[in-house]
PDB file of C-alpha atoms in Angstrom:
ATOM      1  CA  GLU B   1      83.529 120.619 119.980  1.00  0.00           C
ATOM      2  CA  ASP B   2      84.862 117.883 122.239  1.00  0.00           C
ATOM      3  CA  LYS B   3      88.497 118.416 123.140  1.00  0.00           C
ATOM      4  CA  VAL B   4      91.241 116.624 125.091  1.00  0.00           C
ATOM      5  CA  VAL B   5      94.454 118.502 125.903  1.00  0.00           C
ATOM      6  CA  GLN B   6      97.596 116.928 127.285  1.00  0.00           C
ATOM      7  CA  SER B   7     100.631 118.554 128.833  1.00  0.00           C
ATOM      8  CA  PRO B   8     103.513 118.679 128.614  1.00  0.00           C
ATOM      9  CA  LEU B   9     103.914 117.678 124.977  1.00  0.00           C
ATOM     10  CA  SER B  10     107.290 116.159 125.724  1.00  0.00           C
ATOM     11  CA  LEU B  11     109.409 115.439 128.730  1.00  0.00           C
ATOM     12  CA  VAL B  12     112.962 114.192 129.281  1.00  0.00           C
ATOM     13  CA  VAL B  13     113.896 112.796 132.692  1.00  0.00           C
ATOM     14  CA  HIS B  14     116.531 110.565 134.229  1.00  0.00           C
ATOM     15  CA  GLU B  15     115.962 107.092 135.572  1.00  0.00           C
ATOM     16  CA  GLY B  16     114.549 107.196 139.073  1.00  0.00           C
ATOM     17  CA  ASP B  17     112.714 110.481 138.604  1.00  0.00           C
ATOM     18  CA  THR B  18     108.982 110.834 139.211  1.00  0.00           C
ATOM     19  CA  VAL B  19     106.846 112.340 136.459  1.00  0.00           C
ATOM     20  CA  THR B  20     103.304 113.693 136.337  1.00  0.00           C
ATOM     21  CA  LEU B  21     101.432 113.849 133.066  1.00  0.00           C
ATOM     22  CA  ASN B  22      98.335 115.981 132.717  1.00  0.00           C
ATOM     23  CA  CYS B  23      95.126 115.600 130.756  1.00  0.00           C
ATOM     24  CA  SER B  24      92.270 118.083 130.671  1.00  0.00           C
ATOM     25  CA  TYR B  25      89.058 117.681 128.719  1.00  0.00           C
ATOM     26  CA  GLU B  26      85.926 119.387 127.503  1.00  0.00           C
ATOM     27  CA  VAL B  27      83.541 116.680 126.409  1.00  0.00           C
ATOM     28  CA  THR B  28      79.787 116.502 126.170  1.00  0.00           C
ATOM     29  CA  ASN B  29      78.319 113.549 128.078  1.00  0.00           C
ATOM     30  CA  PHE B  30      81.522 112.359 129.704  1.00  0.00           C
ATOM     31  CA  ARG B  31      81.551 108.654 130.476  1.00  0.00           C
ATOM     32  CA  SER B  32      85.145 107.667 131.231  1.00  0.00           C
ATOM     33  CA  LEU B  33      88.765 108.689 130.764  1.00  0.00           C
ATOM     34  CA  LEU B  34      91.409 106.274 129.581  1.00  0.00           C
ATOM     35  CA  TRP B  35      95.202 106.291 129.546  1.00  0.00           C
ATOM     36  CA  TYR B  36      97.207 104.405 126.941  1.00  0.00           C
ATOM     37  CA  LYS B  37     100.917 103.828 126.407  1.00  0.00           C
ATOM     38  CA  GLN B  38     102.214 103.833 122.833  1.00  0.00           C
ATOM     39  CA  GLU B  39     105.728 102.565 122.339  1.00  0.00           C
ATOM     40  CA  LYS B  40     105.979 101.753 118.672  1.00  0.00           C
ATOM     41  CA  LYS B  41     102.707 100.920 117.018  1.00  0.00           C
ATOM     42  CA  ALA B  42      99.551  99.979 118.889  1.00  0.00           C
ATOM     43  CA  PRO B  43      98.486 101.960 121.951  1.00  0.00           C
ATOM     44  CA  THR B  44      98.185  99.618 124.925  1.00  0.00           C
ATOM     45  CA  PHE B  45      95.658 100.203 127.671  1.00  0.00           C
ATOM     46  CA  LEU B  46      96.776 101.394 131.110  1.00  0.00           C
ATOM     47  CA  PHE B  47      93.803 102.698 133.096  1.00  0.00           C
ATOM     48  CA  MET B  48      90.152 103.577 132.836  1.00  0.00           C
ATOM     49  CA  LEU B  49      88.736 106.159 135.250  1.00  0.00           C
ATOM     50  CA  THR B  50      85.069 106.867 135.726  1.00  0.00           C
ATOM     51  CA  SER B  51      84.752 108.259 139.249  1.00  0.00           C
ATOM     52  CA  SER B  52      86.403 111.295 140.796  1.00  0.00           C
ATOM     53  CA  GLY B  53      88.998 110.893 143.502  1.00  0.00           C
ATOM     54  CA  ILE B  54      89.523 107.154 143.200  1.00  0.00           C
ATOM     55  CA  GLU B  55      93.127 106.365 142.402  1.00  0.00           C
ATOM     56  CA  LYS B  56      93.916 103.544 140.036  1.00  0.00           C
ATOM     57  CA  LYS B  57      97.309 101.962 140.566  1.00  0.00           C
ATOM     58  CA  SER B  58      99.440  99.461 138.687  1.00  0.00           C
ATOM     59  CA  GLY B  59     102.973  99.015 139.913  1.00  0.00           C
ATOM     60  CA  ARG B  60     104.790 102.325 139.587  1.00  0.00           C
ATOM     61  CA  LEU B  61     101.945 103.918 137.614  1.00  0.00           C
ATOM     62  CA  SER B  62      98.921 105.573 139.133  1.00  0.00           C
ATOM     63  CA  SER B  63      96.158 107.829 137.908  1.00  0.00           C
ATOM     64  CA  ILE B  64      93.317 109.871 139.308  1.00  0.00           C
ATOM     65  CA  LEU B  65      90.379 111.775 137.868  1.00  0.00           C
ATOM     66  CA  ASP B  66      88.801 115.064 138.920  1.00  0.00           C
ATOM     67  CA  LYS B  67      85.404 115.362 137.225  1.00  0.00           C
ATOM     68  CA  LYS B  68      84.695 118.742 138.758  1.00  0.00           C
ATOM     69  CA  GLU B  69      87.833 120.351 137.371  1.00  0.00           C
ATOM     70  CA  LEU B  70      87.773 118.149 134.257  1.00  0.00           C
ATOM     71  CA  PHE B  71      91.261 116.726 134.389  1.00  0.00           C
ATOM     72  CA  SER B  72      93.275 113.648 135.149  1.00  0.00           C
ATOM     73  CA  ILE B  73      96.901 113.001 136.023  1.00  0.00           C
ATOM     74  CA  LEU B  74      99.109 110.013 135.377  1.00  0.00           C
ATOM     75  CA  ASN B  75     102.019 109.552 137.770  1.00  0.00           C
ATOM     76  CA  ILE B  76     105.029 107.383 137.150  1.00  0.00           C
ATOM     77  CA  THR B  77     107.419 106.896 140.049  1.00  0.00           C
ATOM     78  CA  ALA B  78     111.002 105.601 139.898  1.00  0.00           C
ATOM     79  CA  THR B  79     111.002 105.895 136.099  1.00  0.00           C
ATOM     80  CA  GLN B  80     112.889 103.360 134.005  1.00  0.00           C
ATOM     81  CA  THR B  81     114.121 103.528 130.411  1.00  0.00           C
ATOM     82  CA  GLY B  82     111.331 101.122 129.503  1.00  0.00           C
ATOM     83  CA  ASP B  83     108.821 103.816 130.423  1.00  0.00           C
ATOM     84  CA  SER B  84     109.951 105.826 127.394  1.00  0.00           C
ATOM     85  CA  ALA B  85     106.865 106.105 125.200  1.00  0.00           C
ATOM     86  CA  ILE B  86     104.025 108.345 124.162  1.00  0.00           C
ATOM     87  CA  TYR B  87     101.291 108.472 126.797  1.00  0.00           C
ATOM     88  CA  LEU B  88      97.847 109.094 125.361  1.00  0.00           C
ATOM     89  CA  CYS B  89      94.777 110.294 127.179  1.00  0.00           C
ATOM     90  CA  ALA B  90      91.339 109.575 125.708  1.00  0.00           C
ATOM     91  CA  VAL B  91      87.816 110.384 126.788  1.00  0.00           C
ATOM     92  CA  LEU B  92      84.826 108.199 126.041  1.00  0.00           C
ATOM     93  CA  SER B  93      81.613 110.084 125.408  1.00  0.00           C
ATOM     94  CA  SER B  94      78.400 108.373 126.474  1.00  0.00           C
ATOM     95  CA  GLY B  95      76.500 110.140 123.732  1.00  0.00           C
ATOM     96  CA  THR B  96      78.433 108.691 120.830  1.00  0.00           C
ATOM     97  CA  TYR B  97      80.652 106.091 122.535  1.00  0.00           C
ATOM     98  CA  LYS B  98      83.515 107.579 120.577  1.00  0.00           C
ATOM     99  CA  TYR B  99      87.055 107.761 122.026  1.00  0.00           C
ATOM    100  CA  ILE B 100      88.555 111.234 121.660  1.00  0.00           C
ATOM    101  CA  PHE B 101      92.318 111.402 122.052  1.00  0.00           C
ATOM    102  CA  GLY B 102      94.715 114.121 123.074  1.00  0.00           C
ATOM    103  CA  THR B 103      97.973 114.730 121.243  1.00  0.00           C
ATOM    104  CA  GLY B 104      99.919 112.689 123.774  1.00  0.00           C
ATOM    105  CA  THR B 105     102.942 113.322 125.958  1.00  0.00           C
ATOM    106  CA  ARG B 106     106.240 111.976 124.654  1.00  0.00           C
ATOM    107  CA  LEU B 107     108.301 110.777 127.619  1.00  0.00           C
ATOM    108  CA  LYS B 108     111.981 109.934 127.291  1.00  0.00           C
ATOM    109  CA  VAL B 109     113.773 108.402 130.266  1.00  0.00           C
ATOM    110  CA  LEU B 110     117.550 108.600 130.158  1.00  0.00           C
ATOM    111  CA  ALA B 111     119.741 105.967 131.793  1.00  0.00           C
TER     112      ALA B 111
ATOM    113  CA  ASP E   1      91.850  85.191 120.040  1.00  0.00           C
ATOM    114  CA  THR E   2      94.977  87.041 118.965  1.00  0.00           C
ATOM    115  CA  GLY E   3      93.607  90.555 119.299  1.00  0.00           C
ATOM    116  CA  VAL E   4      92.934  93.158 116.634  1.00  0.00           C
ATOM    117  CA  SER E   5      94.666  92.372 113.360  1.00  0.00           C
ATOM    118  CA  GLN E   6      95.415  94.853 110.578  1.00  0.00           C
ATOM    119  CA  ASN E   7      96.700  94.219 107.071  1.00  0.00           C
ATOM    120  CA  PRO E   8      98.903  95.204 105.454  1.00  0.00           C
ATOM    121  CA  ARG E   9     101.342  96.535 108.046  1.00  0.00           C
ATOM    122  CA  HIS E  10     102.983  98.835 105.524  1.00  0.00           C
ATOM    123  CA  LYS E  11     101.823 100.220 102.197  1.00  0.00           C
ATOM    124  CA  ILE E  12     103.714 102.432  99.785  1.00  0.00           C
ATOM    125  CA  THR E  13     101.681 103.778  96.911  1.00  0.00           C
ATOM    126  CA  LYS E  14     101.983 106.353  94.190  1.00  0.00           C
ATOM    127  CA  ARG E  15      99.886 109.484  94.392  1.00  0.00           C
ATOM    128  CA  GLY E  16      96.571 108.982  92.669  1.00  0.00           C
ATOM    129  CA  GLN E  17      96.319 105.254  93.334  1.00  0.00           C
ATOM    130  CA  ASN E  18      93.613 103.631  95.434  1.00  0.00           C
ATOM    131  CA  VAL E  19      94.468 101.662  98.571  1.00  0.00           C
ATOM    132  CA  THR E  20      92.437  99.388 100.829  1.00  0.00           C
ATOM    133  CA  PHE E  21      93.226  98.363 104.382  1.00  0.00           C
ATOM    134  CA  ARG E  22      91.655  95.555 106.368  1.00  0.00           C
ATOM    135  CA  CYS E  23      90.916  95.257 110.069  1.00  0.00           C
ATOM    136  CA  ASP E  24      89.849  92.096 111.893  1.00  0.00           C
ATOM    137  CA  PRO E  25      88.577  93.037 115.367  1.00  0.00           C
ATOM    138  CA  ILE E  26      88.420  90.851 118.456  1.00  0.00           C
ATOM    139  CA  SER E  27      85.710  88.383 117.585  1.00  0.00           C
ATOM    140  CA  GLU E  28      82.978  89.254 120.089  1.00  0.00           C
ATOM    141  CA  HIS E  29      83.466  93.026 119.808  1.00  0.00           C
ATOM    142  CA  ASN E  30      80.553  94.914 118.296  1.00  0.00           C
ATOM    143  CA  ARG E  31      82.253  98.304 117.997  1.00  0.00           C
ATOM    144  CA  LEU E  32      84.980  98.980 115.473  1.00  0.00           C
ATOM    145  CA  TYR E  33      86.853 102.272 115.093  1.00  0.00           C
ATOM    146  CA  TRP E  34      89.240 103.706 112.529  1.00  0.00           C
ATOM    147  CA  TYR E  35      91.764 106.370 113.526  1.00  0.00           C
ATOM    148  CA  ARG E  36      94.566 108.143 111.692  1.00  0.00           C
ATOM    149  CA  GLN E  37      97.769 109.158 113.437  1.00  0.00           C
ATOM    150  CA  THR E  38     100.531 111.400 112.120  1.00  0.00           C
ATOM    151  CA  LEU E  39     103.885 112.081 113.726  1.00  0.00           C
ATOM    152  CA  GLY E  40     103.582 114.016 116.946  1.00  0.00           C
ATOM    153  CA  GLN E  41      99.815 113.765 117.082  1.00  0.00           C
ATOM    154  CA  GLY E  42      97.353 111.594 118.907  1.00  0.00           C
ATOM    155  CA  PRO E  43      94.956 109.292 117.049  1.00  0.00           C
ATOM    156  CA  GLU E  44      92.422 111.301 115.068  1.00  0.00           C
ATOM    157  CA  PHE E  45      88.933 109.819 114.800  1.00  0.00           C
ATOM    158  CA  LEU E  46      87.848 108.830 111.283  1.00  0.00           C
ATOM    159  CA  THR E  47      84.756 106.654 111.631  1.00  0.00           C
ATOM    160  CA  TYR E  48      83.180 103.896 113.668  1.00  0.00           C
ATOM    161  CA  PHE E  49      80.731 101.028 113.382  1.00  0.00           C
ATOM    162  CA  GLN E  50      78.381  99.258 115.691  1.00  0.00           C
ATOM    163  CA  ASN E  51      77.942  95.833 114.163  1.00  0.00           C
ATOM    164  CA  GLU E  52      77.557  96.539 110.448  1.00  0.00           C
ATOM    165  CA  ALA E  53      76.137 100.049 110.834  1.00  0.00           C
ATOM    166  CA  GLN E  54      78.446 103.010 110.295  1.00  0.00           C
ATOM    167  CA  LEU E  55      77.349 105.399 113.039  1.00  0.00           C
ATOM    168  CA  GLU E  56      79.587 108.391 112.457  1.00  0.00           C
ATOM    169  CA  LYS E  57      82.112 109.653 109.972  1.00  0.00           C
ATOM    170  CA  SER E  58      84.410 112.540 110.816  1.00  0.00           C
ATOM    171  CA  ARG E  59      83.590 115.690 108.930  1.00  0.00           C
ATOM    172  CA  LEU E  60      87.318 116.044 108.382  1.00  0.00           C
ATOM    173  CA  LEU E  61      87.171 112.970 106.180  1.00  0.00           C
ATOM    174  CA  SER E  62      86.922 113.702 102.507  1.00  0.00           C
ATOM    175  CA  ASP E  63      84.748 111.785 100.078  1.00  0.00           C
ATOM    176  CA  ARG E  64      87.842 109.903  98.953  1.00  0.00           C
ATOM    177  CA  PHE E  65      87.640 107.861 102.161  1.00  0.00           C
ATOM    178  CA  SER E  66      85.116 105.086 102.601  1.00  0.00           C
ATOM    179  CA  ALA E  67      84.772 102.326 105.140  1.00  0.00           C
ATOM    180  CA  GLU E  68      82.648  99.225 105.321  1.00  0.00           C
ATOM    181  CA  ARG E  69      81.909  96.484 107.786  1.00  0.00           C
ATOM    182  CA  PRO E  70      79.677  94.264 105.679  1.00  0.00           C
ATOM    183  CA  LYS E  71      78.849  91.446 108.084  1.00  0.00           C
ATOM    184  CA  GLY E  72      79.643  93.152 111.337  1.00  0.00           C
ATOM    185  CA  SER E  73      82.974  91.371 111.558  1.00  0.00           C
ATOM    186  CA  PHE E  74      86.020  92.624 109.623  1.00  0.00           C
ATOM    187  CA  SER E  75      86.180  96.135 108.198  1.00  0.00           C
ATOM    188  CA  THR E  76      87.876  97.742 105.230  1.00  0.00           C
ATOM    189  CA  LEU E  77      89.017 101.323 104.792  1.00  0.00           C
ATOM    190  CA  GLU E  78      89.530 102.498 101.226  1.00  0.00           C
ATOM    191  CA  ILE E  79      91.265 105.676 100.160  1.00  0.00           C
ATOM    192  CA  GLN E  80      90.727 106.670  96.546  1.00  0.00           C
ATOM    193  CA  ARG E  81      93.074 108.916  94.547  1.00  0.00           C
ATOM    194  CA  THR E  82      95.626 109.054  97.337  1.00  0.00           C
ATOM    195  CA  GLU E  83      97.436 112.302  98.100  1.00  0.00           C
ATOM    196  CA  GLN E  84     100.709 112.865  99.908  1.00  0.00           C
ATOM    197  CA  GLY E  85      98.770 114.286 102.840  1.00  0.00           C
ATOM    198  CA  ASP E  86      97.180 110.873 103.343  1.00  0.00           C
ATOM    199  CA  SER E  87     100.529 109.499 104.522  1.00  0.00           C
ATOM    200  CA  ALA E  88      99.952 108.412 108.108  1.00  0.00           C
ATOM    201  CA  MET E  89      99.449 105.454 110.402  1.00  0.00           C
ATOM    202  CA  TYR E  90      95.915 104.093 110.162  1.00  0.00           C
ATOM    203  CA  LEU E  91      94.819 102.449 113.393  1.00  0.00           C
ATOM    204  CA  CYS E  92      91.861 100.172 113.939  1.00  0.00           C
ATOM    205  CA  ALA E  93      90.385  99.512 117.377  1.00  0.00           C
ATOM    206  CA  SER E  94      87.501  97.449 118.701  1.00  0.00           C
ATOM    207  CA  SER E  95      85.454  97.289 121.874  1.00  0.00           C
ATOM    208  CA  TYR E  96      82.371  95.607 123.276  1.00  0.00           C
ATOM    209  CA  LEU E  97      79.818  98.255 124.092  1.00  0.00           C
ATOM    210  CA  ASP E  98      77.300  96.338 126.129  1.00  0.00           C
ATOM    211  CA  ARG E  99      79.744  95.403 128.880  1.00  0.00           C
ATOM    212  CA  GLY E 100      79.552  98.861 130.378  1.00  0.00           C
ATOM    213  CA  ASP E 101      82.657 100.947 130.414  1.00  0.00           C
ATOM    214  CA  THR E 102      85.309  99.235 128.383  1.00  0.00           C
ATOM    215  CA  GLU E 103      88.561 100.101 126.761  1.00  0.00           C
ATOM    216  CA  ALA E 104      89.246  99.949 123.060  1.00  0.00           C
ATOM    217  CA  PHE E 105      91.865  97.458 121.898  1.00  0.00           C
ATOM    218  CA  PHE E 106      94.101  98.594 119.080  1.00  0.00           C
ATOM    219  CA  GLY E 107      95.694  96.797 116.171  1.00  0.00           C
ATOM    220  CA  GLN E 108      99.299  97.348 115.121  1.00  0.00           C
ATOM    221  CA  GLY E 109      98.244  99.783 112.431  1.00  0.00           C
ATOM    222  CA  THR E 110      98.878 100.163 108.720  1.00  0.00           C
ATOM    223  CA  ARG E 111     101.533 102.705 107.826  1.00  0.00           C
ATOM    224  CA  LEU E 112     100.711 104.362 104.517  1.00  0.00           C
ATOM    225  CA  THR E 113     103.311 106.260 102.536  1.00  0.00           C
ATOM    226  CA  VAL E 114     102.157 108.118  99.443  1.00  0.00           C
ATOM    227  CA  VAL E 115     105.000 109.020  97.082  1.00  0.00           C
TER     228      VAL E 115
END
């Protein structure tokens, strides 16, 4: 069965810290991996990764995929209180084109 | 286009009642997904459509759940004889498959509380 596992489940840091969130997967017919941020209701899209070793970057956030080891990391540098959210990892399967989500990492950034 | 729209935003119902939720996807999107999310968990796949065809339904979904997308545009999710365990956030998402790799866009969700 397809599976996406995220770690840690929760994390508390202080403003200015750097955090690394992990996502590993076991999915048949992998197509792409996506990161979302969920603050209150709707998850909002951050990154889509399809190729190994190519870093995607947006401001203080960056992400990279390792298709050989089947994992991805999301880095957030110089964290701010506005980064407090649940970060979701999802994998898109090319067989079914279904997004399979992990349980998420709940990040809390303290002022 | 204002994105994916879900109605109602909140629903409180008594156990045993039927409820129906609506999702209006982004207009040109041909894929529509329903997910359920409970506290501390990621979105759990329920079902999805390509145009009007329902392509997959989670085996975790009981027969009390049914979804339709009659004209390949909006979709409805009905839960019959609700149970307290159905209390959750129900999320709808849409995407456009034929544009290669693409992200799913989510609605604000419908929070269901069964009392």
